XYZ file of C-alpha atoms in Angstrom:
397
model
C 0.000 0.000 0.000
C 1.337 3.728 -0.989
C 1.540 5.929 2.046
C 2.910 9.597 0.968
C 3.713 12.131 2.055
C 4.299 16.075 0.837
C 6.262 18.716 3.293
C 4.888 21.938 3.286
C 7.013 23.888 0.957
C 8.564 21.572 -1.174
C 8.007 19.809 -4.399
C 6.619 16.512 -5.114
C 5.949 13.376 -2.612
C 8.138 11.479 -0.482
C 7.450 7.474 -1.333
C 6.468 5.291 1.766
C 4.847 1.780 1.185
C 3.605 -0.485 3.787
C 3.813 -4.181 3.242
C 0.579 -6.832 4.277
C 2.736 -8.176 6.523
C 2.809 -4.937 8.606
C 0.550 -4.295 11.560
C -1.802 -1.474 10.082
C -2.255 0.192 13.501
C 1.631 0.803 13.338
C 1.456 1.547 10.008
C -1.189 4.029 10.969
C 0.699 5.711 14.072
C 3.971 6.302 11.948
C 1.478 8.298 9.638
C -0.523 9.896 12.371
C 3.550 11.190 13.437
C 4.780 12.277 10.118
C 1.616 14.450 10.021
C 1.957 16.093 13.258
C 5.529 16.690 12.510
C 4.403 19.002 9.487
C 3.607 17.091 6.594
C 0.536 15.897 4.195
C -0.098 12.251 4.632
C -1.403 10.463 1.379
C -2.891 7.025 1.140
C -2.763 5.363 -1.873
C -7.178 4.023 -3.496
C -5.543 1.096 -4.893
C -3.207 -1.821 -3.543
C -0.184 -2.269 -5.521
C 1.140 -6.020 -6.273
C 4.976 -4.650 -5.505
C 6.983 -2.116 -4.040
C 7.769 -0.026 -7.076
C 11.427 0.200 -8.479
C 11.419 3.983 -8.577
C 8.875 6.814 -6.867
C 5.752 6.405 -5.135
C 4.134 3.975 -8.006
C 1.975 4.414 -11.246
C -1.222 3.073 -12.612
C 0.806 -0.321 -14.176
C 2.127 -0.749 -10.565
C -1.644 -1.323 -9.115
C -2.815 -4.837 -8.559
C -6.349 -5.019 -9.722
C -9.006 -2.656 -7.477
C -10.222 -1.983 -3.982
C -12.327 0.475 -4.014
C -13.716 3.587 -5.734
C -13.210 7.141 -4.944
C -13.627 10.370 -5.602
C -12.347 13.968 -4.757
C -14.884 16.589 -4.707
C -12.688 20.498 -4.163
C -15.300 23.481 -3.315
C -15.040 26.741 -3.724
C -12.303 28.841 -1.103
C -8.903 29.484 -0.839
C -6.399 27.006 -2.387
C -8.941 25.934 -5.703
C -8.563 28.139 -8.592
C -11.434 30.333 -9.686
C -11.729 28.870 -13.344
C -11.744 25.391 -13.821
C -11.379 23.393 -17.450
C -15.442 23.108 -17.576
C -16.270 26.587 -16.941
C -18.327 25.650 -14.233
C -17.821 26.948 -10.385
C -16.542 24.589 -7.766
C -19.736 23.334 -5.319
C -20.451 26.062 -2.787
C -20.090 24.331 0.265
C -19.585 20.706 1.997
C -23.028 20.121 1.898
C -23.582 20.813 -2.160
C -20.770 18.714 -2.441
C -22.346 16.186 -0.629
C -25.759 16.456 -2.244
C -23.962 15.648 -5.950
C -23.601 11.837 -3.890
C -26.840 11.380 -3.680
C -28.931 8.539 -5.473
C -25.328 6.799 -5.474
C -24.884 4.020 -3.375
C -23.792 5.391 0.120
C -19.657 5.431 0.074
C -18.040 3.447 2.907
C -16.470 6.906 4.240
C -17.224 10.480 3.165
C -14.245 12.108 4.172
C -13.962 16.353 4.719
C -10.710 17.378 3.950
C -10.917 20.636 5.123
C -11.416 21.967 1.461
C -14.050 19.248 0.048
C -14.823 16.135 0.373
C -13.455 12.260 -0.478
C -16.158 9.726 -1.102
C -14.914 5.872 -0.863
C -16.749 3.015 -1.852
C -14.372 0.320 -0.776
C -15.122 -3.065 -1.912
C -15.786 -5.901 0.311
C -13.301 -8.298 -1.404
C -10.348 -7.121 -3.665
C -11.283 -7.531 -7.223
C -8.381 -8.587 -9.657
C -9.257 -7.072 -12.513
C -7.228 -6.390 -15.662
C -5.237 -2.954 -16.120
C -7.502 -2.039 -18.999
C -10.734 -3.063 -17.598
C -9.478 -1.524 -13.936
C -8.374 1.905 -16.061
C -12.064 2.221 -17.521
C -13.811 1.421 -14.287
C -12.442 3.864 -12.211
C -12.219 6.598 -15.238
C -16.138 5.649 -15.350
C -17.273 6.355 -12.184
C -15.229 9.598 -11.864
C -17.009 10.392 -15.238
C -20.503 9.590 -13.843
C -20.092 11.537 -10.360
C -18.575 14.562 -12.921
C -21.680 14.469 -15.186
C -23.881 14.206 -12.068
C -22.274 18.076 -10.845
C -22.586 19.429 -14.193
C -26.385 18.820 -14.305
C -26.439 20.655 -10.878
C -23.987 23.564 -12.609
C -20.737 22.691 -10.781
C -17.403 21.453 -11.691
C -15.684 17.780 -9.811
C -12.279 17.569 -11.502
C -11.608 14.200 -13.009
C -9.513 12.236 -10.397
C -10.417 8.891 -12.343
C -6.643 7.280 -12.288
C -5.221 4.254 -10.952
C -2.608 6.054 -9.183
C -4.446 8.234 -7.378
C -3.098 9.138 -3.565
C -6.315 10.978 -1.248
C -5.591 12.841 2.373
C -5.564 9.851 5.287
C -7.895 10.986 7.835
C -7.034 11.396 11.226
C -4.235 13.634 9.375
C -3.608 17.444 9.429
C -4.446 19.320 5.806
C -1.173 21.606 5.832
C -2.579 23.790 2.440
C -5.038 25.804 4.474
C -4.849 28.716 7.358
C -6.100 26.828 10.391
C -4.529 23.548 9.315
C -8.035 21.771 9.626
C -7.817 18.063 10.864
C -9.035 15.494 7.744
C -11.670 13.660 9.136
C -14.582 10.861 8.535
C -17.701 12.268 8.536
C -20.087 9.528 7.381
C -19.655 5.764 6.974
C -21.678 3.285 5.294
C -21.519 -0.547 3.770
C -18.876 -1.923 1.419
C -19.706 -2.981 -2.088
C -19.493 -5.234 -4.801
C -17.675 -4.081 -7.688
C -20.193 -5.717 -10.197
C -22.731 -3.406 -8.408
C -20.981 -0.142 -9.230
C -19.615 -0.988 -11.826
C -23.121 -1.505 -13.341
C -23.851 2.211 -12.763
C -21.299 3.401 -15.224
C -22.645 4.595 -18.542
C -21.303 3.117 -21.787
C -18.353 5.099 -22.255
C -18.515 7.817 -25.559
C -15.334 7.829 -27.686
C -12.962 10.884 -26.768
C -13.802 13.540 -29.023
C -10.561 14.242 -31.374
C -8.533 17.050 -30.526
C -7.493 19.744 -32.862
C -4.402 19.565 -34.501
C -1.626 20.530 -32.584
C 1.257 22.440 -34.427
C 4.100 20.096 -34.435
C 7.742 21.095 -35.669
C 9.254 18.278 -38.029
C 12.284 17.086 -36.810
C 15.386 17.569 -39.160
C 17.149 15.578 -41.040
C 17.638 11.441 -40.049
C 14.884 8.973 -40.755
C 16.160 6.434 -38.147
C 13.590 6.512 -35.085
C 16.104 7.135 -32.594
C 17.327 10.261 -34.647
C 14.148 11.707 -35.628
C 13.340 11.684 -31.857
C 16.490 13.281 -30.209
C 16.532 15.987 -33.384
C 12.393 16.181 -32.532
C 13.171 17.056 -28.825
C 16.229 19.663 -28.891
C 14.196 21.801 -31.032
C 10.936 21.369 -29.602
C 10.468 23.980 -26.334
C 8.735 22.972 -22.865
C 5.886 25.506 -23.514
C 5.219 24.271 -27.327
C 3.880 21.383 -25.545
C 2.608 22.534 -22.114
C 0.923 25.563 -22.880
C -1.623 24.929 -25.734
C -2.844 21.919 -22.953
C -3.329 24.728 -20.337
C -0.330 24.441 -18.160
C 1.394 27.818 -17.386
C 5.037 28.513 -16.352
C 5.043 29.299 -12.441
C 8.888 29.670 -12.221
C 11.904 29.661 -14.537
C 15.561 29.547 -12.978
C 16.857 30.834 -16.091
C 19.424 27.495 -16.200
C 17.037 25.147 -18.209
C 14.549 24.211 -15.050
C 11.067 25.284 -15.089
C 7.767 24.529 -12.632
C 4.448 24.314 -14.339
C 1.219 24.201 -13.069
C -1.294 21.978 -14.627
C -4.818 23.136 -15.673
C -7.167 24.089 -13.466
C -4.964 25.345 -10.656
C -3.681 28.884 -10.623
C -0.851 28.095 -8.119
C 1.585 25.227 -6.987
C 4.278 22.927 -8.639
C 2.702 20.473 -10.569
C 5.379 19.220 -12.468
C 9.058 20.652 -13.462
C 10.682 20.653 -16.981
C 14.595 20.029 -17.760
C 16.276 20.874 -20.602
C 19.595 18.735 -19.978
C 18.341 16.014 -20.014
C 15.090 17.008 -21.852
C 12.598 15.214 -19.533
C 9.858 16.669 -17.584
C 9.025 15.248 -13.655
C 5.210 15.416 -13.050
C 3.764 15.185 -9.359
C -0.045 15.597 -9.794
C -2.481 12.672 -10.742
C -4.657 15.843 -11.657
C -3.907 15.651 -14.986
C -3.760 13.799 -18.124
C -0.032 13.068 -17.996
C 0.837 10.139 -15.681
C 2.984 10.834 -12.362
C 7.264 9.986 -12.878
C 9.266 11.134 -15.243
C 8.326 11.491 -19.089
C 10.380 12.804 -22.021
C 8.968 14.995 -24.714
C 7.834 12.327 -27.204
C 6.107 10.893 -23.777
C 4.310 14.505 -23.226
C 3.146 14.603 -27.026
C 1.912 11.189 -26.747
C -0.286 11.771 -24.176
C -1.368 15.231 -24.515
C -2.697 14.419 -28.691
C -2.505 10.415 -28.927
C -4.079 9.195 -25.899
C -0.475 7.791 -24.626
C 0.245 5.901 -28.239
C 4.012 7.190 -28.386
C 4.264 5.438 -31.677
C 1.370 7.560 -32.948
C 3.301 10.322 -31.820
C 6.003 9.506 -33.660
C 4.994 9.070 -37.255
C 2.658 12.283 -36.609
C 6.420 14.145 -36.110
C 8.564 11.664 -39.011
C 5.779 12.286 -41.352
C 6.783 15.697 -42.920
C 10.551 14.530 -43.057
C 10.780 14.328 -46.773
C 9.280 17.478 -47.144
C 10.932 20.051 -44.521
C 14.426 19.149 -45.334
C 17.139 19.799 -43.071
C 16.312 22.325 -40.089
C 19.634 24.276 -39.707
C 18.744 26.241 -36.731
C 17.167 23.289 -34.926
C 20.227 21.146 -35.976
C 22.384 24.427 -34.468
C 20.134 24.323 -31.402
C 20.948 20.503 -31.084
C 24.761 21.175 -31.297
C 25.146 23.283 -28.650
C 22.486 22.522 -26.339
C 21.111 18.692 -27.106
C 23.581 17.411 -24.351
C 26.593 17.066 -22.068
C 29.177 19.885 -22.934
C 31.759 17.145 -23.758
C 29.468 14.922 -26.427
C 29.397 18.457 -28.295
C 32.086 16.863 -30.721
C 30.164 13.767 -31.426
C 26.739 16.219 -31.707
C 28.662 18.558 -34.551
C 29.755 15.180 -36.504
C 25.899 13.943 -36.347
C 24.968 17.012 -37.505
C 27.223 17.448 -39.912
C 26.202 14.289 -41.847
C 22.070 15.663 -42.119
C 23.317 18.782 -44.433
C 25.836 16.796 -46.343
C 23.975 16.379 -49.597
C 22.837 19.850 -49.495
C 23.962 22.024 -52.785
C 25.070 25.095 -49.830
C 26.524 22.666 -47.146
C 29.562 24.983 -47.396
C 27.432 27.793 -45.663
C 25.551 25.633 -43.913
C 28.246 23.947 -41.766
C 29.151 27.433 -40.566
C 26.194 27.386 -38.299
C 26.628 24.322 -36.903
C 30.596 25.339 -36.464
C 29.687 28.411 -34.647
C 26.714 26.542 -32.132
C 29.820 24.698 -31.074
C 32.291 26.947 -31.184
C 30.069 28.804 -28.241
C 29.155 25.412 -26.051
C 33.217 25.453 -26.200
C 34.655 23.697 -28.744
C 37.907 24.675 -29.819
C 37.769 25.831 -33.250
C 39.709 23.652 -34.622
C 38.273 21.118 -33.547
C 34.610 21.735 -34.370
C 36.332 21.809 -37.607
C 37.904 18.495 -37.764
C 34.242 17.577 -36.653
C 32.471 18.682 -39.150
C 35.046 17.755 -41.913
C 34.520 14.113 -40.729
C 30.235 14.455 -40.264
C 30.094 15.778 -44.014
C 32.753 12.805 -45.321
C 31.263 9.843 -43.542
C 27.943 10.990 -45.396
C 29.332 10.932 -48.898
C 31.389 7.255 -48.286
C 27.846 6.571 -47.203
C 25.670 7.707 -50.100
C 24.302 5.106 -52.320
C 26.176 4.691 -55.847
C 24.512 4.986 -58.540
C 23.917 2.385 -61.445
């Protein structure tokens, strides 16, 4: 079982797991102390089948379902004004409340201090496929969400596998008074064939609108295309058409984003070397760890299908040519300082068969030239990227 846990003022959650051979009421106390020490204590909705290799876990790391929940925010300090529906937050914990009803009663309603969690645990652990498990608990999130936007308010969708809610008995350190998280109704446990016959046949995601993508220059091999694809693709060509906005930028190549519907807080945080961005919110349709670009794009326009992704950014190759600025971008800033060499030779070979490679090569001289490259060097390099092209060319016949 994931136990997390978020200190006030920093970034992202600390991992803790707790093993079925561990006594829960210890388990429990060692919570109940982290929280009174000054931190947000997180319990995981689902059991996981291992301790995960790296972080606090992800949706492939679950082990089937145990229950169904959902996070209902109202409106107040800490919940951002607009939300992706254009709908207000519920007024109070009592309109949140009243979008429950003609459910079946959940096992705990839970006020957090700024909404309410409803749990419908089950009353035996249901091993269930990741697919089938996936749509379930997207489903009900989707039917509890349609349920507030006949009443005129917005639920976020919290429908993920991963998903971490406030343990109660547990201080909530995001608001002035530091309310205490606490059970405020119980009720019975519940089949999953009897809530999961409540769901509505699921309607296929409408298609997004094209999203501007930047062919990558130069190289049709797959691992090419996608390194040339990321050094000249920016952070905020991805992230900001999909509503995240830039919080904080250290002006070295790290940035903090916050994800849609919040106007405040760390959600995730970009790098540029290496290229890969760190996201810490299940609020949003990228999945919690670490994702590169390709990884971003996937999810953001193909529903997570990175090989999707990756013919939508090979398929105007042929046309666009070589890119010299991207493949100057690349040179000086696709990598360690000391690869630069091996960068310029790469680079080198993409603008070999070009009628101006002459000119060209300048560029890509100069790009590293300033990362540091001794000049003659970066010439030797570029000598040998445009000659191991042309002993590579095809002969004719």
């Amino acid at each position: 079982m994931a136990v997390p846990y978020r200190v006030a003022g920093r970034d992202g959650f600390v991992p803790r797991f707790a093993s079925p051979d561990v006594d829960v009421e210890d388990v429990a106390a060692r919570c109940i102390r982290i929280a009174a020490a000054g931190a947000d204590q997180y319990t995981g909705v689902q059991l996981l089948g291992a301790i995960p290799a790296r972080g606090r876990g992800g949706a492939a790391d679950t082990a089937g379902l145990s229950a169904l929940a959902v996070d209902v925010d109202v409106e107040g300090d800490g919940h951002a004004a607009t939300t992706d529906t254009g709908l207000p937050l519920p007024p109070s914990q009592e309109a949140a409340v009243g979008i429950l009803a003609g459910l079946p009663d959940p096992t705990y309603l839970v006020a957090t201090g700024g909404g309410v969690h409803a749990w419908w645990i089950f009353n035996r652990h249901a091993a269930v496929d990741l697919v089938d498990a996936k749509r379930i608990v997207r489903g009900w999130s989707d039917l509890v969400r349609g349920r507030a936007h006949g009443l005129g308010w917005h639920v976020d969708q919290t429908g993920d596998l991963a998903r971490v809610l406030r343990l109660p008995g547990t201080i909530n350190y995001k608001y002035p008074g530091r309310p205490v998280v606490e059970i405020v109704a119980s009720g019975p446990r519940h089949s999953l064939d009897e809530l999961a016959s409540l769901i509505p046949a699921q309607e296929p995601e409408p298609e997004r609108s094209t999203a501007f993508v930047r062919p990558a220059s130069g190289g049709a091999d797959a691992a090419e295309v996608t390194a040339r694809w990321s050094a000249e693709t920016d952070w905020a060509t991805l992230l900001e058409p999909a509503g995240w906005t830039c919080s904080r930028d250290n002006c070295h190549g790290e940035r903090h984003w916050t994800r849609p519907g919040k106007t405040s807080g760390t959600s995730a945080v970009s790098h540029d070397d290496p290229p890969v961005l760190h996201v810490f919110t299940s609020g949003s349709e990228l999945p919690v760890g670490t994702s590169t670009k390709l990884d971003v794009y996937a999810g953001l326009h193909h529903g997570g299908d990175v090989r999707a992704a990756w013919h939508t950014i090979a398929s105007l190759l042929a046309a666009a040519g070589p890119n010299v600025a991207g493949l100057a971008r690349f040179v000086a800033d696709g990598g360690p300082a000391e690869r630069t060499g091996g960068r310029l030779v790469w680079a080198a070979r993409q603008i070999a068969t070009e009628a101006d490679r002459n000119i060209l090569i300048r560029q890509l001289i100069r790009a590293a030239v300033d990362r540091g490259l001794p000049l003659d060097t970066a010439a030797r390099a570029a000598v040998r990227g445009l000659r191991s092209q042309e002993r590579t060319a095809p002969v004719g016949h």
